[in-house]
Short mmCIF file of C-alpha atoms in Angstrom, two decimals:
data_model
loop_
_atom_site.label_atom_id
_atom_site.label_comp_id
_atom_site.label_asym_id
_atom_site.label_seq_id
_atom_site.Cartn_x
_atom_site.Cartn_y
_atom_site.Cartn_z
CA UNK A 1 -21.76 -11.80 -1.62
CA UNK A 2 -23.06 -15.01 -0.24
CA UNK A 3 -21.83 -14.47 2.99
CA UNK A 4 -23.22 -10.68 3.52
CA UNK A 5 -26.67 -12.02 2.52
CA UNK A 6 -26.50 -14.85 5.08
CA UNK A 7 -25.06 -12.29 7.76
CA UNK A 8 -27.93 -9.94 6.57
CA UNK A 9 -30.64 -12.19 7.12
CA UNK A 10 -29.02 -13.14 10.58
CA UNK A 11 -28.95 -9.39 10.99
CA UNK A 12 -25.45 -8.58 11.50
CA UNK A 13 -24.29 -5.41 9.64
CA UNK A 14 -21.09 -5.60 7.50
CA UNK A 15 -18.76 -2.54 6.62
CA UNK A 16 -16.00 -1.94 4.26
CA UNK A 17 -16.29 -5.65 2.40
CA UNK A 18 -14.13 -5.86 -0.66
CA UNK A 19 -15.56 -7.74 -3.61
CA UNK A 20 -13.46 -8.87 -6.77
CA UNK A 21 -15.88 -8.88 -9.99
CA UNK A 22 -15.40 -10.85 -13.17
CA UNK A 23 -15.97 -8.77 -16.14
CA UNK A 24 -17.29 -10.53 -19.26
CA UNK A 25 -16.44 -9.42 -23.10
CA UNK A 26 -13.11 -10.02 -25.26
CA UNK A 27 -10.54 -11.44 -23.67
CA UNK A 28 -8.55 -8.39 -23.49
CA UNK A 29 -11.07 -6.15 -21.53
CA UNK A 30 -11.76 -9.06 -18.91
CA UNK A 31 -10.12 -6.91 -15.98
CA UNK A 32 -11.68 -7.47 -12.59
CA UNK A 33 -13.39 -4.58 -11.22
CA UNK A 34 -13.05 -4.18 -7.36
CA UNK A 35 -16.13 -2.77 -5.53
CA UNK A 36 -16.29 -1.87 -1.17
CA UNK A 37 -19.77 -2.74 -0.34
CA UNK A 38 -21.53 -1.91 2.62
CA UNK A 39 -24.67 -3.57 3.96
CA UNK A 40 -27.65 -3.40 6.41
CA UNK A 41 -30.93 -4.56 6.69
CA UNK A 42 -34.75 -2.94 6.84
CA UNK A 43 -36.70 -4.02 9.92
CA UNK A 44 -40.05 -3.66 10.39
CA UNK A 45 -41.76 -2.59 14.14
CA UNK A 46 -41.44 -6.30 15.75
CA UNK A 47 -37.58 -6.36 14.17
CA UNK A 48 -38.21 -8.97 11.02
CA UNK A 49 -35.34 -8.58 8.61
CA UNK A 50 -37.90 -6.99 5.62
CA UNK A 51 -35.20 -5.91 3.54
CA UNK A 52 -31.60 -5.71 3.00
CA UNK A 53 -29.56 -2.89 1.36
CA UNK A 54 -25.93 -3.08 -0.41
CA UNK A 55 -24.07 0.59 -0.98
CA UNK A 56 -20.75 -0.38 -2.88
CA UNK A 57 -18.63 1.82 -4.42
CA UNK A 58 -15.96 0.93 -7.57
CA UNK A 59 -12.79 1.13 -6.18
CA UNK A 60 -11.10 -0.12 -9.15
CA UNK A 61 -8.37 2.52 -9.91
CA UNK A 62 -7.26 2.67 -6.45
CA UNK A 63 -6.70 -1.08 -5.99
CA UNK A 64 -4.57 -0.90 -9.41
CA UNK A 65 -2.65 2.45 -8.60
CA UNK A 66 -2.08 0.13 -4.92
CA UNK A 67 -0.92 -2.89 -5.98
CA UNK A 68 1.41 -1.27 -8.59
CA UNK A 69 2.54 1.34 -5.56
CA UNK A 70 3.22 -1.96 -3.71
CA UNK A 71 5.12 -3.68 -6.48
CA UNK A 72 7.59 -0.97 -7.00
CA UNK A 73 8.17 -0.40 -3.72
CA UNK A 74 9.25 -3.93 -3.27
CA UNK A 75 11.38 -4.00 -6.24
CA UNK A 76 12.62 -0.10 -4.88
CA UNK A 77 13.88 -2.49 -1.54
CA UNK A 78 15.31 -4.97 -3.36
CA UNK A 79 17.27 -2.92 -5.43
CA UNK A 80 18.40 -0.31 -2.57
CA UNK A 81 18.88 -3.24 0.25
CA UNK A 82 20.55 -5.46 -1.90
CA UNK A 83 24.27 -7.11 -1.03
CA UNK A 84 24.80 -7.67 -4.82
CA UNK A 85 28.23 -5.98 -5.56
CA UNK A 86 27.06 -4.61 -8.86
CA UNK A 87 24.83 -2.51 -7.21
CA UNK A 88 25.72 1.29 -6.33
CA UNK A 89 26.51 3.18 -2.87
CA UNK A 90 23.01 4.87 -2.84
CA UNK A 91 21.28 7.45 0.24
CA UNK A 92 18.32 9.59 0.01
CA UNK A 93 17.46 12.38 2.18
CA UNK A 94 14.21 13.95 3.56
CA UNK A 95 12.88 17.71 3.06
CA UNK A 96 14.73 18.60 6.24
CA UNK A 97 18.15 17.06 4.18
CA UNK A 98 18.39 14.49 6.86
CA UNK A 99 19.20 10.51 5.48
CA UNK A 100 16.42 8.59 4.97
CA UNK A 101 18.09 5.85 2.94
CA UNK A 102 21.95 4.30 3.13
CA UNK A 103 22.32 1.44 1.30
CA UNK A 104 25.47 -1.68 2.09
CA UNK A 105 27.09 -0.41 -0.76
CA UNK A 106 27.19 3.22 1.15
CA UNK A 107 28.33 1.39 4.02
CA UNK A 108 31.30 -0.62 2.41
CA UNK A 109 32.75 3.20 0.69
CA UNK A 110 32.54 4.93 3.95
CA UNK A 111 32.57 2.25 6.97
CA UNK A 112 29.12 3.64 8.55
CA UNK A 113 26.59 1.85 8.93
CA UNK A 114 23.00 2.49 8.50
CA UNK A 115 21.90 2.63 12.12
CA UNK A 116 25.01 5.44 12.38
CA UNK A 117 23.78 7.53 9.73
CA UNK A 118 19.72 7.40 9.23
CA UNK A 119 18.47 10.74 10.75
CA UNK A 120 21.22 12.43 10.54
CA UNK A 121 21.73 16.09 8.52
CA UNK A 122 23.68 15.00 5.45
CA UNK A 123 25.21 18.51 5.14
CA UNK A 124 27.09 19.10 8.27
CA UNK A 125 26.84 16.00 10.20
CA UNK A 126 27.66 13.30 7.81
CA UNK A 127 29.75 14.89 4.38
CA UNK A 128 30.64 17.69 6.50
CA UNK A 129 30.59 21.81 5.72
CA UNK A 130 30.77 23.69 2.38
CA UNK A 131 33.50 26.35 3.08
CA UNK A 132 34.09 29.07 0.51
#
């Protein structure tokens, strides 16, 4: 906050700044609370700085649901990416049934690799056709 004051009184607008707020109580409801502020500053008719003016906005539950998002999804590459024997032959597909995902494991069962198979229609191109 220190540094949008100073930038304030020097007149420069800032946008968008993210601010991390200690929360004060029990020990178990001390959660930060995350806050965008934005700020400008009041001038009078020979352009003095009379005034400056912070807009924020809690942003709290979508930093959490984010860096949760983001911690899965690493542990989601780890997993799938992984060279570890013990785990599966996995692949994914889009809506359009085309592979999105192909994992070593998939490559060591069928001897494709990744690069042969990504974007490709798994029905048809890759497993082949249903016949009745």
């Amino acid at each position: 906050m220190e540094n949008c004051t100073c930038w304030q009184n020097a007149g420069e607008e800032d946008k968008n700044v993210e601010i991390k707020m200690k929360t004060f109580g029990p020990e178990d409801q001390r959660t930060p609370i995350f806050v965008v502020v934005n700020a400008c500053s009041s001038r009078d008719y020979t352009d003095n700085i009379v005034g400056v003016c912070f807009v924020g906005q809690d942003v709290t539950c979508q930093k959490v649901f984010m860096d949760k998002f983001i911690s899965i999804q690493g542990d989601y590459k780890a997993i799938v990416h992984s060279p570890n024997p013990l785990i599966p032959p996995i692949f994914a597909s889009d809506d359009n049934t085309c592979c999105s995902e192909w994992n070593t494991a998939m490559e060591k069962l069928t001897g494709w690799s990744k690069e042969e198979i990504i974007g490709k229609m798994l029905v048809g191109e890759v497993f082949g056709v249903v016949v009745d």
